[in-house]
Coordinates of C-alpha atoms (C1' of nucleotides) in Angstrom, one line a residue:
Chain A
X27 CA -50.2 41.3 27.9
X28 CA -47.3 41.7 25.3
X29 CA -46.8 45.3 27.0
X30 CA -45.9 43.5 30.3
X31 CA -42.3 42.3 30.8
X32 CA -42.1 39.3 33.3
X33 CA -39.1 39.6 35.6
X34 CA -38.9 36.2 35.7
X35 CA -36.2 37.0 32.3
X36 CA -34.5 38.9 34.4
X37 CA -34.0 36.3 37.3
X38 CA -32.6 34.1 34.6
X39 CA -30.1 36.9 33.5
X40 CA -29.0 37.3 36.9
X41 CA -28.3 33.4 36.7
X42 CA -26.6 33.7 33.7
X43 CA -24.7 36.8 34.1
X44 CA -23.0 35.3 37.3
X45 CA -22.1 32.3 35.4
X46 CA -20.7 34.1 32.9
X47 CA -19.2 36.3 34.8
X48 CA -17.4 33.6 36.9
X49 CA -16.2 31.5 33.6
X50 CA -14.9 35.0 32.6
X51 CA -12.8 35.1 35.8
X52 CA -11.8 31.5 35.3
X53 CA -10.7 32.0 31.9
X54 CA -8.6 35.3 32.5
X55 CA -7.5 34.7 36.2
X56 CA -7.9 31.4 37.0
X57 CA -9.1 29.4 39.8
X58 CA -7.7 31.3 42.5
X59 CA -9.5 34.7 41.5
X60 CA -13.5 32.9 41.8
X61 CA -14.0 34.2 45.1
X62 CA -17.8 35.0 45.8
X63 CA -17.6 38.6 46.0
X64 CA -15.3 39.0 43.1
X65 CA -17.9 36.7 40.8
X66 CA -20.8 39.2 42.5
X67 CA -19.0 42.2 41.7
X68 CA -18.1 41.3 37.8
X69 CA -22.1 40.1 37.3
X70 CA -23.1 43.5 38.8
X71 CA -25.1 41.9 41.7
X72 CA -24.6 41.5 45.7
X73 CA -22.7 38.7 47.1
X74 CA -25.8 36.9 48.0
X75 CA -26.8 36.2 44.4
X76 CA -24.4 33.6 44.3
X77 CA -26.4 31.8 47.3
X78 CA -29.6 32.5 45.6
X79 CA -29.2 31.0 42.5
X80 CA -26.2 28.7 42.8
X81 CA -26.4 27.7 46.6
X82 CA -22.9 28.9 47.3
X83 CA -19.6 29.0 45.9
X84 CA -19.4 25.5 45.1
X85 CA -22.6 25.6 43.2
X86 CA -21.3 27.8 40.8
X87 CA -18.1 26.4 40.6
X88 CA -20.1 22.9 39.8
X89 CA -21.6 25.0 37.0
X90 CA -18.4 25.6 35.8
X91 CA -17.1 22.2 36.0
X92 CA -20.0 21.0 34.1
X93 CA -19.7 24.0 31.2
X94 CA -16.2 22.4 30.9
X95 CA -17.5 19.0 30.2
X96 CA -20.5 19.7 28.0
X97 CA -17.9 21.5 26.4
X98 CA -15.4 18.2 26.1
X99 CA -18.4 15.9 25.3
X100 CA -19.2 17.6 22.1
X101 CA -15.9 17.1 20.8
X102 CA -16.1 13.6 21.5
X103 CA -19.9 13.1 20.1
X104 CA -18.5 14.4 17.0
X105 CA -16.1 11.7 16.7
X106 CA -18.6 9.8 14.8
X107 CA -19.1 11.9 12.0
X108 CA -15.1 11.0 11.0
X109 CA -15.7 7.6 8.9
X110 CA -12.1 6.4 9.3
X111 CA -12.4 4.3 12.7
X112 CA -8.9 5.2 13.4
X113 CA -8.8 8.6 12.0
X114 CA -11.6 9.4 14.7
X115 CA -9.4 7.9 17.4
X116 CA -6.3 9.8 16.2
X117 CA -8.9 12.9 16.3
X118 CA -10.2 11.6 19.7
X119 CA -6.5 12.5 21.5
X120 CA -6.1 15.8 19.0
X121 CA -9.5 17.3 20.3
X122 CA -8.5 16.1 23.8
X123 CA -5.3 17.7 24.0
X124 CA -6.4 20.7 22.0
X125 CA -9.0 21.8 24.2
X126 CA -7.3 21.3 27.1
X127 CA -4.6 24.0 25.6
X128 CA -7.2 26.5 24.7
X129 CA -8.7 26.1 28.3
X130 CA -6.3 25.6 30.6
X131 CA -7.8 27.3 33.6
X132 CA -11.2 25.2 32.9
X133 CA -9.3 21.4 32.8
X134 CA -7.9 22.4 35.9
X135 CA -11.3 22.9 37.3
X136 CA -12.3 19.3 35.8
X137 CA -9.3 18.0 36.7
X138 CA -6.8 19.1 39.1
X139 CA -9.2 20.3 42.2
X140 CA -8.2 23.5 42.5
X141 CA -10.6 24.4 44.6
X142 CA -11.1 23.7 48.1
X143 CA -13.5 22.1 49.3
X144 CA -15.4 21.3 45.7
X145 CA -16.8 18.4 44.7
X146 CA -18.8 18.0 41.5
X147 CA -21.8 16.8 42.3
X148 CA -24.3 13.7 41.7
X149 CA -25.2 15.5 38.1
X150 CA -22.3 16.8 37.1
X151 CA -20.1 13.4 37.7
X152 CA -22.7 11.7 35.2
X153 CA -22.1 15.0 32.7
X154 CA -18.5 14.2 32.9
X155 CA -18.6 10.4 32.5
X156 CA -20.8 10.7 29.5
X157 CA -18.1 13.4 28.0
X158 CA -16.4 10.2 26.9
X159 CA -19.6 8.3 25.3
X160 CA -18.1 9.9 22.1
X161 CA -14.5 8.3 22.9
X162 CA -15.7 5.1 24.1
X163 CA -18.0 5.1 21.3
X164 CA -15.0 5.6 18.2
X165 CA -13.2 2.7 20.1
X166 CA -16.2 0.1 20.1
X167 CA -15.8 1.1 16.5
X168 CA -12.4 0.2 16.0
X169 CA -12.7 -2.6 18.0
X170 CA -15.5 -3.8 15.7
X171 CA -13.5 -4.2 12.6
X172 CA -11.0 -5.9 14.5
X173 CA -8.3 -2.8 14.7
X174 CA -7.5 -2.8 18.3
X175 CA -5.8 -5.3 20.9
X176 CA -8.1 -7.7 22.5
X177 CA -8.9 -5.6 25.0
X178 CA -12.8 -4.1 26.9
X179 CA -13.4 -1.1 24.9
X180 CA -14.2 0.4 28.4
X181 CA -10.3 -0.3 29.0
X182 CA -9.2 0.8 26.0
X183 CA -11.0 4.3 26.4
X184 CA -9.4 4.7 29.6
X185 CA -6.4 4.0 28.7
X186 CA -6.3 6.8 25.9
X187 CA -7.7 9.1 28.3
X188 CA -5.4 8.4 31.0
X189 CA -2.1 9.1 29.1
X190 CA -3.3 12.3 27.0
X191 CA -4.8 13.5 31.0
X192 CA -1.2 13.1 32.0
X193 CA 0.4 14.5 29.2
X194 CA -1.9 17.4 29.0
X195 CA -2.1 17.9 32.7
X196 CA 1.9 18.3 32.6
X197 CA 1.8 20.7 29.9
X198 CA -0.7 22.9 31.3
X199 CA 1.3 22.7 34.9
X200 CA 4.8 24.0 33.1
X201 CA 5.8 20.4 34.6
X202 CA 8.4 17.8 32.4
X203 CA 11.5 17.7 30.9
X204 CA 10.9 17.8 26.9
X205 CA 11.9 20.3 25.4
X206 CA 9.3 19.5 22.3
X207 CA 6.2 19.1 24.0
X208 CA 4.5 19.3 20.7
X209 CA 6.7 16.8 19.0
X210 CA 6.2 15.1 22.3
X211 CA 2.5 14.8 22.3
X212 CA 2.8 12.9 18.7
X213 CA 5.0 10.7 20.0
X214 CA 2.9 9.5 22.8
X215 CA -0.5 9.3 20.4
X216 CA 1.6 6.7 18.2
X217 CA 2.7 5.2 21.3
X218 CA -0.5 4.9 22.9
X219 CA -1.9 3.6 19.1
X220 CA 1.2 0.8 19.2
X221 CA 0.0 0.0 23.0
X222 CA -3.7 -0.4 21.4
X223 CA -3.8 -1.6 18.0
X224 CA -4.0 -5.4 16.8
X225 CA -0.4 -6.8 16.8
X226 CA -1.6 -8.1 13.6
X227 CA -2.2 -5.2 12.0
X228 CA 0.8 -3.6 13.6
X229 CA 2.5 -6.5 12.0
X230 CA 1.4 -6.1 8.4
X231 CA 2.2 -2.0 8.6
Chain B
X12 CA 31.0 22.6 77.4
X13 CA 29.1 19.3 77.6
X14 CA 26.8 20.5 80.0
X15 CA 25.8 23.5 78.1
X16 CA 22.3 22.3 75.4
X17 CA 22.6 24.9 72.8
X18 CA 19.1 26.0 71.8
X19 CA 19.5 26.4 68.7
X20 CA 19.2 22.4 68.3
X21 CA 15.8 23.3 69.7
X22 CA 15.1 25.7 67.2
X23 CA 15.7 22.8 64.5
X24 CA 13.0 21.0 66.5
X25 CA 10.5 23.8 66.3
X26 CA 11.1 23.8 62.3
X27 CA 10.8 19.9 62.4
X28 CA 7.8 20.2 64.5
X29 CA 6.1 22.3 62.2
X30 CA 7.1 20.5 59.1
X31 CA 6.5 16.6 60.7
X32 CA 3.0 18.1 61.8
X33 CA 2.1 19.5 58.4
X34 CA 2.4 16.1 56.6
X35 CA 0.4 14.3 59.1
X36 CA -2.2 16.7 58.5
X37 CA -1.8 16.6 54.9
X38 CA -1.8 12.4 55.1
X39 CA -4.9 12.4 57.2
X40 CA -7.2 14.9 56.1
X41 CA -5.7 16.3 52.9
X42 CA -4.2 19.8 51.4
X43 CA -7.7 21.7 52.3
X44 CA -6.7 21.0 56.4
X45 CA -3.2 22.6 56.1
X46 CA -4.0 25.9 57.4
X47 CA -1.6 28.0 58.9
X48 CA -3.5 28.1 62.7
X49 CA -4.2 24.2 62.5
X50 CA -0.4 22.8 61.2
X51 CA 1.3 25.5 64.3
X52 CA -1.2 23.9 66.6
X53 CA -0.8 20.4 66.2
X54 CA 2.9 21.3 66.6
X55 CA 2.5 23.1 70.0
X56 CA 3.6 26.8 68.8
X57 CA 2.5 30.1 67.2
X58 CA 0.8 30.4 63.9
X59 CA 4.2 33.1 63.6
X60 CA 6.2 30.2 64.2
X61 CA 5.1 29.2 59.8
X62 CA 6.8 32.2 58.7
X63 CA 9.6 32.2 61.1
X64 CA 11.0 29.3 59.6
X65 CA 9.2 28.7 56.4
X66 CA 8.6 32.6 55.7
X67 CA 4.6 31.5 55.5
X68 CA 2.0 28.9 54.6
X69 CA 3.2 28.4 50.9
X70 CA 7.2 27.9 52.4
X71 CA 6.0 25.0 54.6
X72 CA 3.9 23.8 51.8
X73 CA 7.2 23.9 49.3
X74 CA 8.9 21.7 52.1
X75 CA 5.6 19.2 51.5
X76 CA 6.1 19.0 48.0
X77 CA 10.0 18.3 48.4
X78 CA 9.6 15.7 50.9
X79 CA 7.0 13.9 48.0
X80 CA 9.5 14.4 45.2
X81 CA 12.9 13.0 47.4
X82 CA 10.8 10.0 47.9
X83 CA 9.5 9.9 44.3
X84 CA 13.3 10.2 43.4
X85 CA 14.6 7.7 46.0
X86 CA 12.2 5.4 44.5
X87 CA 12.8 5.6 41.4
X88 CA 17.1 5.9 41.6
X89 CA 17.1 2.5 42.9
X90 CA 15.9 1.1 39.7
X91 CA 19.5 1.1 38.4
X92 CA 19.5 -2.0 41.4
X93 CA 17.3 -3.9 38.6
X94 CA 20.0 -5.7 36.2
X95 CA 17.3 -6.1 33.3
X96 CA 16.6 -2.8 31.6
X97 CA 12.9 -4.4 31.2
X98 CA 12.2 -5.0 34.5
X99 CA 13.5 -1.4 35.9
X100 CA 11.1 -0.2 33.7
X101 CA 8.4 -2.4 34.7
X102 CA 9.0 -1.7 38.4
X103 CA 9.0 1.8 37.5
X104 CA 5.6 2.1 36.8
X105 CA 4.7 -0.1 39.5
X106 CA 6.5 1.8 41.5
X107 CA 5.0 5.1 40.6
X108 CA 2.1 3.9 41.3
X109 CA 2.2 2.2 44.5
X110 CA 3.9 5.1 45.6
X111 CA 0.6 7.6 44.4
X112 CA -1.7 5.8 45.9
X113 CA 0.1 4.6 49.6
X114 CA 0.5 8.6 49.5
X115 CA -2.2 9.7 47.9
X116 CA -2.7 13.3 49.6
X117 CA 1.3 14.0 48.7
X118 CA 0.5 12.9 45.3
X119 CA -2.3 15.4 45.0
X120 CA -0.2 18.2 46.4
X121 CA 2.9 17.4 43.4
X122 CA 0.8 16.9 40.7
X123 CA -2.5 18.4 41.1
X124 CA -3.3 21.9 41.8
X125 CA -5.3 21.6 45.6
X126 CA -3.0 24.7 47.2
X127 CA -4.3 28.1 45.9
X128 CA -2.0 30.3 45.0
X129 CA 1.0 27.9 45.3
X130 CA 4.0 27.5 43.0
X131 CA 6.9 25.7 44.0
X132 CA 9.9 27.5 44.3
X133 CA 12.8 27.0 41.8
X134 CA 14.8 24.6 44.3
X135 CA 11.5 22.5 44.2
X136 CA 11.5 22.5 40.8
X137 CA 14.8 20.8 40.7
X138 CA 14.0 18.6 43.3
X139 CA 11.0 17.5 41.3
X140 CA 12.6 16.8 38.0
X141 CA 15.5 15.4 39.5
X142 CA 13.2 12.7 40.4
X143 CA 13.0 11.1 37.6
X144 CA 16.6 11.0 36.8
X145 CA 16.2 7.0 38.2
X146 CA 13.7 6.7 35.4
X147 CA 15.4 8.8 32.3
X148 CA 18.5 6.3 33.2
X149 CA 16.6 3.1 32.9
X150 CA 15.1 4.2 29.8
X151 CA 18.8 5.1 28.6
X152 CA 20.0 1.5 29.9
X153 CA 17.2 -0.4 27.4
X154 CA 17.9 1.9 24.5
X155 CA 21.2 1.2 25.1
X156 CA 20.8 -2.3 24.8
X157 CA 18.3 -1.6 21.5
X158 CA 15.3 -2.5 23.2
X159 CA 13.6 0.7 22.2
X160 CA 11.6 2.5 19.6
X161 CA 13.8 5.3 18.0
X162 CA 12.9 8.4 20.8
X163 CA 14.7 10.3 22.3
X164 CA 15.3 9.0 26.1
X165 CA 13.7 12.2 27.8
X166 CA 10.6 11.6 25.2
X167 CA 10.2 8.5 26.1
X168 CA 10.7 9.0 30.0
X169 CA 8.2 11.4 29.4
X170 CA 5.3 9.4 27.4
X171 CA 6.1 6.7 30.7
X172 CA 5.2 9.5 33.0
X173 CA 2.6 11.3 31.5
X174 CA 1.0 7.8 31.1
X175 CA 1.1 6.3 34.9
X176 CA 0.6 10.1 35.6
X177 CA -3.0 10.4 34.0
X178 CA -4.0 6.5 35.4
X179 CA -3.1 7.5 38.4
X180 CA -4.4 11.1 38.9
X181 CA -7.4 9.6 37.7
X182 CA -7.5 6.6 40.1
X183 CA -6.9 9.1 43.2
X184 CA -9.3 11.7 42.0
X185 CA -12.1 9.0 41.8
X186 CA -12.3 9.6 38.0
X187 CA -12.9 6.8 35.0
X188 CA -15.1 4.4 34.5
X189 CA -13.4 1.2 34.3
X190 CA -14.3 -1.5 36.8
X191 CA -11.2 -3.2 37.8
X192 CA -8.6 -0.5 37.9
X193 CA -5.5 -2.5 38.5
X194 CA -6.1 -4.6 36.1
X195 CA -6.5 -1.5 33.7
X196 CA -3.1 -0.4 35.1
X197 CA -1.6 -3.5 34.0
X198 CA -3.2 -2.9 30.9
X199 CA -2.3 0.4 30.3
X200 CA 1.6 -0.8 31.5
X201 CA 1.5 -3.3 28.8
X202 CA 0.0 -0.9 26.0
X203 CA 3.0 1.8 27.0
X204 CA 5.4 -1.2 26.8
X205 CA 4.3 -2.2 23.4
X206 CA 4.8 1.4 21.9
X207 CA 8.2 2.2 23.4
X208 CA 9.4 -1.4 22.3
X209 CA 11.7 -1.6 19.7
X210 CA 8.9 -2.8 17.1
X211 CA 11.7 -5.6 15.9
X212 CA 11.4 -7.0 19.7
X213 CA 8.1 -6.8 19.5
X214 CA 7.8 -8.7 16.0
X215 CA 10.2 -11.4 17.7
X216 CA 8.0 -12.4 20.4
Chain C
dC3 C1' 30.4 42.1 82.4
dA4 C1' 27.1 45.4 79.8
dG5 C1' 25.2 46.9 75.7
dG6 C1' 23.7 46.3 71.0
dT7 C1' 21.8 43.6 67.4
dA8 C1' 19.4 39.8 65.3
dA9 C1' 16.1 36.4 65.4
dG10 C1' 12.5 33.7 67.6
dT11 C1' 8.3 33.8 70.4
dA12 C1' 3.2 34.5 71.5
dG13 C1' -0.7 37.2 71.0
dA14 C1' -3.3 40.7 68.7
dA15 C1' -4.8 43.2 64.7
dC16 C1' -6.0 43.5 59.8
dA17 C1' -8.1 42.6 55.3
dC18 C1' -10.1 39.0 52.8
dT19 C1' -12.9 34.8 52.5
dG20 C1' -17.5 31.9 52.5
dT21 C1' -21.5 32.0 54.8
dT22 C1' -25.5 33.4 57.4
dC23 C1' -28.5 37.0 59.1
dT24 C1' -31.4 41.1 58.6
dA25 C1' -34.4 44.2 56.4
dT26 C1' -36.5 45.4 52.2
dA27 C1' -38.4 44.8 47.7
dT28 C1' -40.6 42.1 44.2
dA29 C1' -43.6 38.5 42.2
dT30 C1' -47.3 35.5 42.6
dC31 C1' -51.5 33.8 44.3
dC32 C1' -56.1 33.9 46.5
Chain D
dG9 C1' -55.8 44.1 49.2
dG10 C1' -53.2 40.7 52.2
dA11 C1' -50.4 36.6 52.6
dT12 C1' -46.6 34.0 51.0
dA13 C1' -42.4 32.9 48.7
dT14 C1' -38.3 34.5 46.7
dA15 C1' -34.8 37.7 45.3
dT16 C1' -32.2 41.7 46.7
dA17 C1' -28.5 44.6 49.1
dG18 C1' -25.9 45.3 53.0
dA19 C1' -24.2 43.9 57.5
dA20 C1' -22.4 40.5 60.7
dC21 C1' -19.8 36.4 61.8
dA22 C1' -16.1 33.0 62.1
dG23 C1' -12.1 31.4 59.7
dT24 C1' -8.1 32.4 56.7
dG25 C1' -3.1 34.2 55.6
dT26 C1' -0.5 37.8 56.9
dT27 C1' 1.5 41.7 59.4
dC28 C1' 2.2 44.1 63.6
dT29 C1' 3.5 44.6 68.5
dA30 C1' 5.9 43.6 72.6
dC31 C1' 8.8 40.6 74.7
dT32 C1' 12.4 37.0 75.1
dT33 C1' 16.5 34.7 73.9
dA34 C1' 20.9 34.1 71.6
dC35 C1' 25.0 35.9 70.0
dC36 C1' 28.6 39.2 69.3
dT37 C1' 31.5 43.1 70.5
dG38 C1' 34.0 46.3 73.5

DNA sequence: CAGGTAAGTAGAACACTGTTCTATATATCC
DNA sequence: GGATATATAGAACAGTGTTCTACTTACCTG
């Protein structure tokens, strides 16, 4: 039987290849350029390969969404493997804002609905939530040895999210004012670690 | 002469029409309705009649995104109404805020990417920043008065925008995973607060 | 006033889009 | 082998933004 080559490989390249394909498109063209045909045409397959394996366009642009937040997750899971409790934190907002700025086309996908008509689905919005486990998880940390403000670790997550989203989303849009937005982004991590921390410990620095 | 209705006051009407028509469509079913065919129907002309006076879908769009920013910025201009420097600040998150999410298909359309192929044109672009002039001002008013953290004003305008930005992109798009979000906006208002401060305020508390 | 020009108007045509349909091929099972 | 399910390519369909066409209206000039 090792002469005979199932096809079912194949099928599974076919899946794959569109995939890549479209994350190729995203990457190089952005959003605008995933159009169903112009996925088909890169994987080397007929239009109706996206239906058969995806469902549709917004199947594989779900796909895509969750490739971007598999992709943020392991950045955050590997938060714990920085001993410093705030050194991972610090890290957290680095990795956050550094990714985004090596995919900007993909955090628009997971962030600024750039496509019509898409929304991630039942699996993918779990995917995305638990991309900030890792987060959530360095702040419980924190919290634990008494570092941060009294405040739910949940809370606290957010709010770290929130304003690196913001500043990140801005800076990927060409939207602001700063004329530093590197400088800028520093400013608003010790900011945001000010807004968080203990006062008491704040206090003693 | 007084009998004589010069058209071209209806012509301002058709342009109106269109425009008035497009934002109701945008309010009530959001930026994925605001085809061409269905904003020159609900104004009673020709889908022609978009580029007649908007030169085509992403002209008429461009007016959307104007209108959003002149309220953004009339909003946020009459801060300098606030006598405490604190408070305008205070009330300019708020207000940012309650204005995303009373308008929360606008918001989407400034901030968020939902039109393909749309950039705003450079008059928008001045519209937009102008906006926050009311905001850069109050922040110039409190440093003035030393109640802030050695930044630079624009910086600092900045980290408050980016911040409320992100909660509240988040908050529209559905995203997060906090239970109680206005409480976590008050949260994140107060954490912002306490790392623009100037710390020596902050110590004297 | 008549003629010329510019701009607005409605409707049709065009290329592109996501999707569905049709016919065929392939894989699997009995 | 036949039956069934699924994948495949290509075509058809309705909706999209845009351009084209023919006509109308407004304005200006001689």
């Amino acid at each position: 039987m090792s002469d005979v080559v199932s096809l079912k490989v194949e099928t599974e390249s076919v899946e794959l290849r569109l995939l890549n394909a479209a994350e190729a498109i995203l990457e190089s063209e952005g959003p605008d350029s995933l159009s169903v045909r112009r996925i088909a045409k890169a994987a080397g397959v007929a239009p109706m390969g996206v239906y058969n394996h995806f469902e549709g366009k917004m199947g594989i642009i779900d796909a895509l969404f969750r490739r971007g937040f598999a992709r943020l997750g392991a950045a955050m899971s590997s938060l714990v493997e920085i001993e410093n409790p705030l050194e991972a934190l610090a890290e957290g907002g680095r990795r956050y804002r550094s990714l985004g700025l090596a995919h900007p086309m993909a955090y628009q996908l997971m962030f600024l609905r750039p496509v019509p008509g898409f929304n991630p689905s039942i699996e993918s919005a779990k995917v995305a939530t638990a991309a900030f486990e890792g987060l959530i998880n360095a702040v419980r940390r924190a919290a634990a040895l008494d570092l941060l403000r009294d405040l739910d670790a949940v809370v606290t997550a957010q709010i770290l999210w929130a304003s690196y989203h913001g500043w990140v989303a801005l800076e990927i849009c060409g939207l602001g004012f700063v004329s530093d937005v590197d400088a800028g982004a520093e400013a608003l991590g010790a900011a945001i670690w000010m807004g968080i921390a203990n006062p008491n410990l704040v206090i003693n620095e």
